[in-house]
């Protein structure tokens, strides 16, 4: 007799913002109070359309994460300057983080403030993405008088821990730590030293949580996605994944659909994944304008199930659809069509693997 199986499927986070919201932010700034109704409409519409895809877990599409997935928590801090770390993308454009100019380091907002509104509109579980300590550690670029790097790291870890605890307490289905700089670290420093320092730092944070909490905490890795361009797609997963699985998290959201050689990546996942770690493989590629079919997604899930035990397998999108809020390269329609393909394709695979 066939047994019913369930393969969990979750989004990463961001959905392209409505064009009128992007325009209004460009003219009046992200915090103009008159934008409140627009933000609220964007979140309501995003969740409605998310649920219409059948996605069993949704996000608020990061409609209010201004300006991006990494700096939303520090955007507008008075003790920062705009000339921080540069992320170079393969098409030649760059994005820049803020630089800390003086201590102490404090978040300006925690991501659970986004959950409040999302949970009000959602009928299904909502997950919340937060930025990793390692990404924000790049804000401390040179020594700051009366504020040592050690003090900064202490403050950073404590702010990050507070943010995750607040999200867990408010009922986030999962809290996903965005770690796009992991793969980039290998590109910047092929020796692996920078990557390992990032892993150690993030593990200092993850160690503060119980085993039970860590079942609801995940880590996302990807080669970046901005204007359909990447920052580290040429880095071999063999250089990243062995270290990645050292992270003390219960869930891993790994970009796979856009990889040149998926089976190569899956072999490394099979070798280094720990028994308690669930792997959500990317089955749709947000940077590719073509919309996947449910059958293609199904085949990718079946392929992944040859390497990952079905009870430890999940599916996701390779990345958010617009991690930077002004990225208009993907339309909302395309994003939701891809999400629907992910959901339908995952269901097809469940039926095939479950044998009915
Ligand atoms: Zn990503």
Short mmCIF file of C-alpha atoms and ligand atoms in Angstrom, two decimals:
data_model
loop_
_atom_site.label_atom_id
_atom_site.label_comp_id
_atom_site.label_asym_id
_atom_site.label_seq_id
_atom_site.Cartn_x
_atom_site.Cartn_y
_atom_site.Cartn_z
CA UNK A 1 0.00 0.00 0.00
CA UNK A 2 1.28 3.44 -0.90
CA UNK A 3 2.09 5.85 1.90
CA UNK A 4 1.30 9.53 1.53
CA UNK A 5 4.40 11.69 1.77
CA UNK A 6 4.76 15.42 2.20
CA UNK A 7 7.65 17.43 0.82
CA UNK A 8 7.69 20.84 2.48
CA UNK A 9 8.00 23.79 0.12
CA UNK A 10 8.88 27.35 1.16
CA UNK A 11 9.76 30.61 -0.58
CA UNK A 12 13.00 32.49 0.18
CA UNK A 13 11.51 35.92 0.84
CA UNK A 14 11.33 38.82 -1.58
CA UNK A 15 8.71 39.54 -4.26
CA UNK A 16 9.09 42.49 -6.67
CA UNK A 17 7.44 45.61 -5.23
CA UNK A 18 4.52 47.24 -7.05
CA UNK A 19 5.78 49.83 -9.57
CA UNK A 20 3.89 52.72 -7.94
CA UNK A 21 5.47 51.95 -4.56
CA UNK A 22 8.97 51.93 -6.07
CA UNK A 23 8.27 55.27 -7.76
CA UNK A 24 6.89 56.88 -4.63
CA UNK A 25 9.87 55.68 -2.55
CA UNK A 26 12.21 57.18 -5.17
CA UNK A 27 10.55 60.58 -4.88
CA UNK A 28 9.61 60.81 -1.19
CA UNK A 29 12.00 58.40 0.58
CA UNK A 30 11.19 55.11 2.25
CA UNK A 31 9.90 56.53 5.51
CA UNK A 32 7.44 59.17 4.33
CA UNK A 33 4.32 58.54 6.47
CA UNK A 34 2.10 59.07 3.43
CA UNK A 35 3.49 55.81 2.03
CA UNK A 36 1.97 53.74 4.84
CA UNK A 37 -1.21 52.80 2.94
CA UNK A 38 0.87 51.83 -0.10
CA UNK A 39 3.09 49.55 1.96
CA UNK A 40 0.07 47.99 3.59
CA UNK A 41 -1.63 47.45 0.21
CA UNK A 42 1.55 45.90 -1.15
CA UNK A 43 1.77 43.44 1.77
CA UNK A 44 -1.94 42.56 1.57
CA UNK A 45 -1.81 42.01 -2.19
CA UNK A 46 1.43 40.01 -1.94
CA UNK A 47 0.02 37.63 0.65
CA UNK A 48 -3.24 37.26 -1.27
CA UNK A 49 -1.39 36.33 -4.46
CA UNK A 50 1.04 34.11 -2.55
CA UNK A 51 -1.85 32.14 -1.06
CA UNK A 52 -3.51 31.89 -4.48
CA UNK A 53 -0.46 29.93 -5.73
CA UNK A 54 -1.23 27.27 -3.14
CA UNK A 55 2.06 27.91 -1.33
CA UNK A 56 1.67 26.31 2.12
CA UNK A 57 4.09 28.88 3.59
CA UNK A 58 4.22 32.54 2.55
CA UNK A 59 6.19 35.72 3.25
CA UNK A 60 5.29 39.40 3.09
CA UNK A 61 7.49 39.58 -0.02
CA UNK A 62 9.82 41.90 1.94
CA UNK A 63 7.70 44.79 0.67
CA UNK A 64 8.93 46.94 3.57
CA UNK A 65 12.55 45.82 3.58
CA UNK A 66 14.07 49.05 2.43
CA UNK A 67 16.54 49.10 0.76
CA UNK A 68 17.38 45.43 0.63
CA UNK A 69 17.58 42.07 2.41
CA UNK A 70 20.86 42.99 4.11
CA UNK A 71 20.59 46.55 5.42
CA UNK A 72 16.88 46.85 6.32
CA UNK A 73 17.81 46.62 10.02
CA UNK A 74 20.37 49.42 9.94
CA UNK A 75 18.93 51.65 7.21
CA UNK A 76 18.81 55.24 8.48
CA UNK A 77 21.21 54.78 11.40
CA UNK A 78 22.94 58.10 12.10
CA UNK A 79 26.32 56.46 12.83
CA UNK A 80 26.80 55.07 9.33
CA UNK A 81 28.20 56.32 6.02
CA UNK A 82 27.17 55.05 2.60
CA UNK A 83 30.70 54.13 1.44
CA UNK A 84 30.90 50.60 2.82
CA UNK A 85 31.60 47.15 1.37
CA UNK A 86 30.93 46.80 -2.37
CA UNK A 87 29.22 43.73 -3.83
CA UNK A 88 30.29 43.36 -7.46
CA UNK A 89 27.82 41.63 -9.82
CA UNK A 90 28.74 39.74 -12.99
CA UNK A 91 27.10 42.29 -15.31
CA UNK A 92 29.39 45.02 -13.95
CA UNK A 93 27.03 46.79 -11.54
CA UNK A 94 27.70 47.00 -7.80
CA UNK A 95 25.66 47.34 -4.61
CA UNK A 96 27.08 48.89 -1.50
CA UNK A 97 26.62 48.27 2.22
CA UNK A 98 26.76 51.01 4.82
CA UNK A 99 29.90 51.59 6.89
CA UNK A 100 29.79 52.01 10.65
CA UNK A 101 31.40 55.31 11.67
CA UNK A 102 31.09 55.10 15.47
CA UNK A 103 29.80 52.86 18.22
CA UNK A 104 27.69 51.49 19.62
CA UNK A 105 26.13 49.28 16.96
CA UNK A 106 22.37 48.86 17.32
CA UNK A 107 19.66 47.73 14.91
CA UNK A 108 17.16 50.40 13.98
CA UNK A 109 14.43 47.81 13.43
CA UNK A 110 14.02 44.07 13.93
CA UNK A 111 12.43 41.93 11.23
CA UNK A 112 9.59 40.84 13.50
CA UNK A 113 7.98 44.23 12.83
CA UNK A 114 7.28 42.93 9.31
CA UNK A 115 5.69 39.77 10.72
CA UNK A 116 3.10 41.72 12.70
CA UNK A 117 1.37 42.91 9.55
CA UNK A 118 1.92 39.75 7.51
CA UNK A 119 0.37 37.49 10.14
CA UNK A 120 -2.67 39.73 10.25
CA UNK A 121 -3.37 39.08 6.55
CA UNK A 122 -2.15 35.50 6.17
CA UNK A 123 -4.24 32.34 6.52
CA UNK A 124 -1.21 30.03 6.30
CA UNK A 125 2.15 30.02 8.16
CA UNK A 126 4.48 32.97 7.48
CA UNK A 127 8.26 32.68 7.44
CA UNK A 128 10.68 35.53 8.07
CA UNK A 129 14.13 36.11 6.60
CA UNK A 130 16.77 37.98 8.58
CA UNK A 131 20.28 39.03 7.64
CA UNK A 132 23.29 37.08 8.94
CA UNK A 133 25.79 38.48 11.43
CA UNK A 134 28.54 37.78 8.89
CA UNK A 135 27.01 40.15 6.30
CA UNK A 136 26.65 42.94 8.85
CA UNK A 137 30.18 42.31 10.13
CA UNK A 138 31.32 43.84 6.83
CA UNK A 139 30.05 47.21 8.14
CA UNK A 140 33.07 47.43 10.45
CA UNK A 141 35.65 48.24 7.81
CA UNK A 142 38.44 49.86 9.84
CA UNK A 143 39.14 50.39 13.52
CA UNK A 144 36.81 52.88 15.22
CA UNK A 145 38.11 54.98 18.15
CA UNK A 146 36.67 53.80 21.51
CA UNK A 147 34.76 50.99 19.84
CA UNK A 148 36.81 47.89 19.23
CA UNK A 149 35.95 45.19 16.76
CA UNK A 150 35.35 42.85 19.71
CA UNK A 151 32.77 45.23 21.20
CA UNK A 152 31.15 45.53 17.78
CA UNK A 153 30.91 41.75 17.36
CA UNK A 154 29.39 41.42 20.85
CA UNK A 155 26.75 44.02 20.02
CA UNK A 156 26.10 42.53 16.59
CA UNK A 157 25.55 39.01 17.95
CA UNK A 158 23.25 40.29 20.64
CA UNK A 159 21.14 42.30 18.17
CA UNK A 160 20.91 39.33 15.79
CA UNK A 161 19.93 36.97 18.61
CA UNK A 162 17.25 39.41 19.78
CA UNK A 163 15.87 39.65 16.24
CA UNK A 164 15.61 35.87 15.81
CA UNK A 165 14.04 35.40 19.25
CA UNK A 166 11.45 38.06 18.52
CA UNK A 167 10.55 36.39 15.19
CA UNK A 168 10.31 32.93 16.79
CA UNK A 169 8.16 34.29 19.60
CA UNK A 170 5.75 35.92 17.18
CA UNK A 171 5.21 32.57 15.51
CA UNK A 172 7.37 32.71 12.39
CA UNK A 173 7.09 29.31 10.70
CA UNK A 174 10.83 29.48 10.07
CA UNK A 175 13.45 32.15 10.56
CA UNK A 176 15.81 32.09 7.61
CA UNK A 177 19.27 33.62 7.95
CA UNK A 178 20.32 35.05 4.57
CA UNK A 179 23.93 34.07 3.91
CA UNK A 180 24.52 35.09 0.28
CA UNK A 181 27.98 36.39 1.25
CA UNK A 182 29.10 32.82 2.03
CA UNK A 183 29.66 31.92 -1.60
CA UNK A 184 30.96 35.43 -2.33
CA UNK A 185 33.53 34.96 0.46
CA UNK A 186 35.11 32.07 -1.48
CA UNK A 187 35.33 34.27 -4.56
CA UNK A 188 37.00 37.11 -2.61
CA UNK A 189 39.30 34.76 -0.69
CA UNK A 190 39.81 31.39 -2.43
CA UNK A 191 41.90 30.19 0.55
CA UNK A 192 38.60 29.72 2.41
CA UNK A 193 39.79 31.75 5.38
CA UNK A 194 37.11 34.44 5.03
CA UNK A 195 34.35 31.84 4.59
CA UNK A 196 35.47 30.00 7.70
CA UNK A 197 35.54 33.21 9.73
CA UNK A 198 31.94 33.83 8.58
CA UNK A 199 30.93 30.28 9.56
CA UNK A 200 32.53 30.69 13.00
CA UNK A 201 30.81 34.02 13.58
CA UNK A 202 27.38 32.73 12.54
CA UNK A 203 27.86 29.65 14.70
CA UNK A 204 28.53 31.87 17.71
CA UNK A 205 25.02 33.21 17.13
CA UNK A 206 23.37 29.86 16.34
CA UNK A 207 24.93 28.30 19.47
CA UNK A 208 22.80 30.62 21.58
CA UNK A 209 19.67 28.74 20.52
CA UNK A 210 18.32 25.43 21.76
CA UNK A 211 18.13 22.35 19.55
CA UNK A 212 14.35 22.88 19.49
CA UNK A 213 14.73 26.50 18.27
CA UNK A 214 17.22 25.44 15.62
CA UNK A 215 14.61 23.21 13.99
CA UNK A 216 12.88 26.48 13.07
CA UNK A 217 16.06 28.26 12.02
CA UNK A 218 17.50 27.93 8.52
CA UNK A 219 20.30 29.31 6.39
CA UNK A 220 19.99 30.43 2.75
CA UNK A 221 22.87 30.24 0.29
CA UNK A 222 22.85 31.52 -3.29
CA UNK A 223 25.17 33.18 -5.80
CA UNK A 224 23.24 36.47 -5.46
CA UNK A 225 20.38 37.81 -7.57
CA UNK A 226 20.10 41.43 -8.64
CA UNK A 227 18.90 42.62 -12.04
CA UNK A 228 19.09 38.94 -13.09
CA UNK A 229 22.81 38.97 -12.39
CA UNK A 230 24.88 37.01 -9.82
CA UNK A 231 27.98 37.75 -7.75
CA UNK A 232 29.51 34.30 -7.25
CA UNK A 233 27.92 31.72 -9.57
CA UNK A 234 31.40 30.70 -10.74
CA UNK A 235 32.38 29.48 -7.25
CA UNK A 236 32.24 25.67 -7.14
CA UNK A 237 29.86 24.35 -4.47
CA UNK A 238 32.68 21.98 -3.46
CA UNK A 239 34.38 25.05 -1.97
CA UNK A 240 31.32 26.17 -0.03
CA UNK A 241 28.99 23.35 1.00
CA UNK A 242 31.34 21.34 3.26
CA UNK A 243 31.76 24.44 5.46
CA UNK A 244 28.12 25.48 5.10
CA UNK A 245 26.86 22.27 6.69
CA UNK A 246 29.02 23.06 9.74
CA UNK A 247 26.46 25.74 10.57
CA UNK A 248 24.31 24.75 13.53
CA UNK A 249 21.00 25.23 11.74
CA UNK A 250 18.23 22.74 11.12
CA UNK A 251 17.35 23.89 7.60
CA UNK A 252 19.32 24.83 4.50
CA UNK A 253 17.84 26.67 1.51
CA UNK A 254 20.26 25.98 -1.34
CA UNK A 255 20.12 27.51 -4.83
CA UNK A 256 20.21 24.60 -7.28
CA UNK A 257 17.91 25.22 -10.27
CA UNK A 258 20.32 27.72 -11.83
CA UNK A 259 23.45 25.61 -11.26
CA UNK A 260 25.43 24.41 -14.27
CA UNK A 261 25.77 20.91 -12.79
CA UNK A 262 23.02 20.05 -10.33
CA UNK A 263 24.15 16.46 -9.76
CA UNK A 264 27.63 17.66 -8.80
CA UNK A 265 26.06 19.88 -6.14
CA UNK A 266 23.74 17.09 -4.99
CA UNK A 267 26.68 14.71 -4.57
CA UNK A 268 28.37 17.22 -2.26
CA UNK A 269 25.13 17.76 -0.35
CA UNK A 270 24.79 13.99 0.12
CA UNK A 271 28.32 13.76 1.45
CA UNK A 272 28.31 16.69 3.88
CA UNK A 273 24.68 17.11 5.05
CA UNK A 274 24.24 16.10 8.69
CA UNK A 275 21.37 13.76 9.62
CA UNK A 276 19.38 16.45 11.46
CA UNK A 277 19.71 19.00 8.62
CA UNK A 278 16.82 19.38 6.18
CA UNK A 279 17.76 20.58 2.71
CA UNK A 280 15.35 22.72 0.68
CA UNK A 281 16.67 22.57 -2.88
CA UNK A 282 16.01 25.41 -5.31
CA UNK A 283 13.69 24.21 -8.09
CA UNK A 284 12.97 27.56 -9.76
CA UNK A 285 15.49 30.19 -10.87
CA UNK A 286 14.36 33.78 -10.18
CA UNK A 287 17.20 35.17 -12.34
CA UNK A 288 15.90 33.25 -15.38
CA UNK A 289 12.93 35.04 -17.01
CA UNK A 290 11.55 31.75 -18.36
CA UNK A 291 8.78 30.26 -16.21
CA UNK A 292 9.45 26.65 -15.22
CA UNK A 293 6.72 24.05 -15.83
CA UNK A 294 5.40 21.93 -12.94
CA UNK A 295 6.78 18.85 -14.74
CA UNK A 296 10.29 20.34 -14.82
CA UNK A 297 10.05 21.08 -11.12
CA UNK A 298 8.79 17.54 -10.49
CA UNK A 299 11.79 16.08 -12.30
CA UNK A 300 14.18 18.25 -10.27
CA UNK A 301 12.62 17.01 -7.04
CA UNK A 302 12.90 13.38 -8.18
CA UNK A 303 16.54 14.00 -9.10
CA UNK A 304 17.24 15.53 -5.66
CA UNK A 305 15.51 12.60 -3.94
CA UNK A 306 18.21 10.31 -5.33
CA UNK A 307 20.69 12.14 -3.08
CA UNK A 308 18.68 13.39 -0.10
CA UNK A 309 16.38 11.14 1.96
CA UNK A 310 12.80 12.14 1.24
CA UNK A 311 12.08 12.90 4.92
CA UNK A 312 14.94 15.45 4.88
CA UNK A 313 14.06 17.02 1.52
CA UNK A 314 12.19 20.23 0.81
CA UNK A 315 11.88 22.62 -2.12
CA UNK A 316 12.32 26.35 -2.48
CA UNK A 317 13.12 29.03 -5.05
CA UNK A 318 16.82 29.59 -5.76
CA UNK A 319 16.64 33.07 -4.23
CA UNK A 320 14.28 35.91 -3.52
CA UNK A 321 12.74 37.50 -6.62
CA UNK A 322 14.04 41.00 -5.84
CA UNK A 323 16.39 41.07 -2.86
CA UNK A 324 17.03 44.76 -3.63
CA UNK A 325 13.83 46.77 -3.44
CA UNK A 326 14.28 48.76 -6.65
CA UNK A 327 15.06 45.72 -8.83
CA UNK A 328 12.36 45.66 -11.51
CA UNK A 329 13.93 42.99 -13.72
CA UNK A 330 11.28 40.43 -12.74
CA UNK A 331 7.55 41.22 -12.72
CA UNK A 332 5.23 40.24 -9.89
CA UNK A 333 3.29 38.07 -12.38
CA UNK A 334 6.42 36.13 -13.32
CA UNK A 335 7.43 35.68 -9.67
CA UNK A 336 4.04 34.23 -8.71
CA UNK A 337 3.91 32.03 -11.82
CA UNK A 338 7.28 30.53 -10.85
CA UNK A 339 6.11 30.03 -7.29
CA UNK A 340 2.99 28.27 -8.54
CA UNK A 341 5.17 25.96 -10.67
CA UNK A 342 7.24 25.18 -7.56
CA UNK A 343 4.14 24.30 -5.55
CA UNK A 344 2.48 22.23 -8.28
CA UNK A 345 5.71 20.46 -9.27
CA UNK A 346 6.47 19.56 -5.66
CA UNK A 347 2.96 18.07 -5.32
CA UNK A 348 3.47 16.04 -8.52
CA UNK A 349 6.73 14.65 -7.12
CA UNK A 350 5.04 13.77 -3.83
CA UNK A 351 2.43 11.74 -5.67
CA UNK A 352 5.00 10.01 -7.82
CA UNK A 353 7.31 9.15 -4.92
CA UNK A 354 4.37 8.20 -2.67
CA UNK A 355 3.14 5.92 -5.46
CA UNK A 356 -0.37 7.27 -6.06
ZN1 LIG B 1 19.48 34.46 -2.36
#
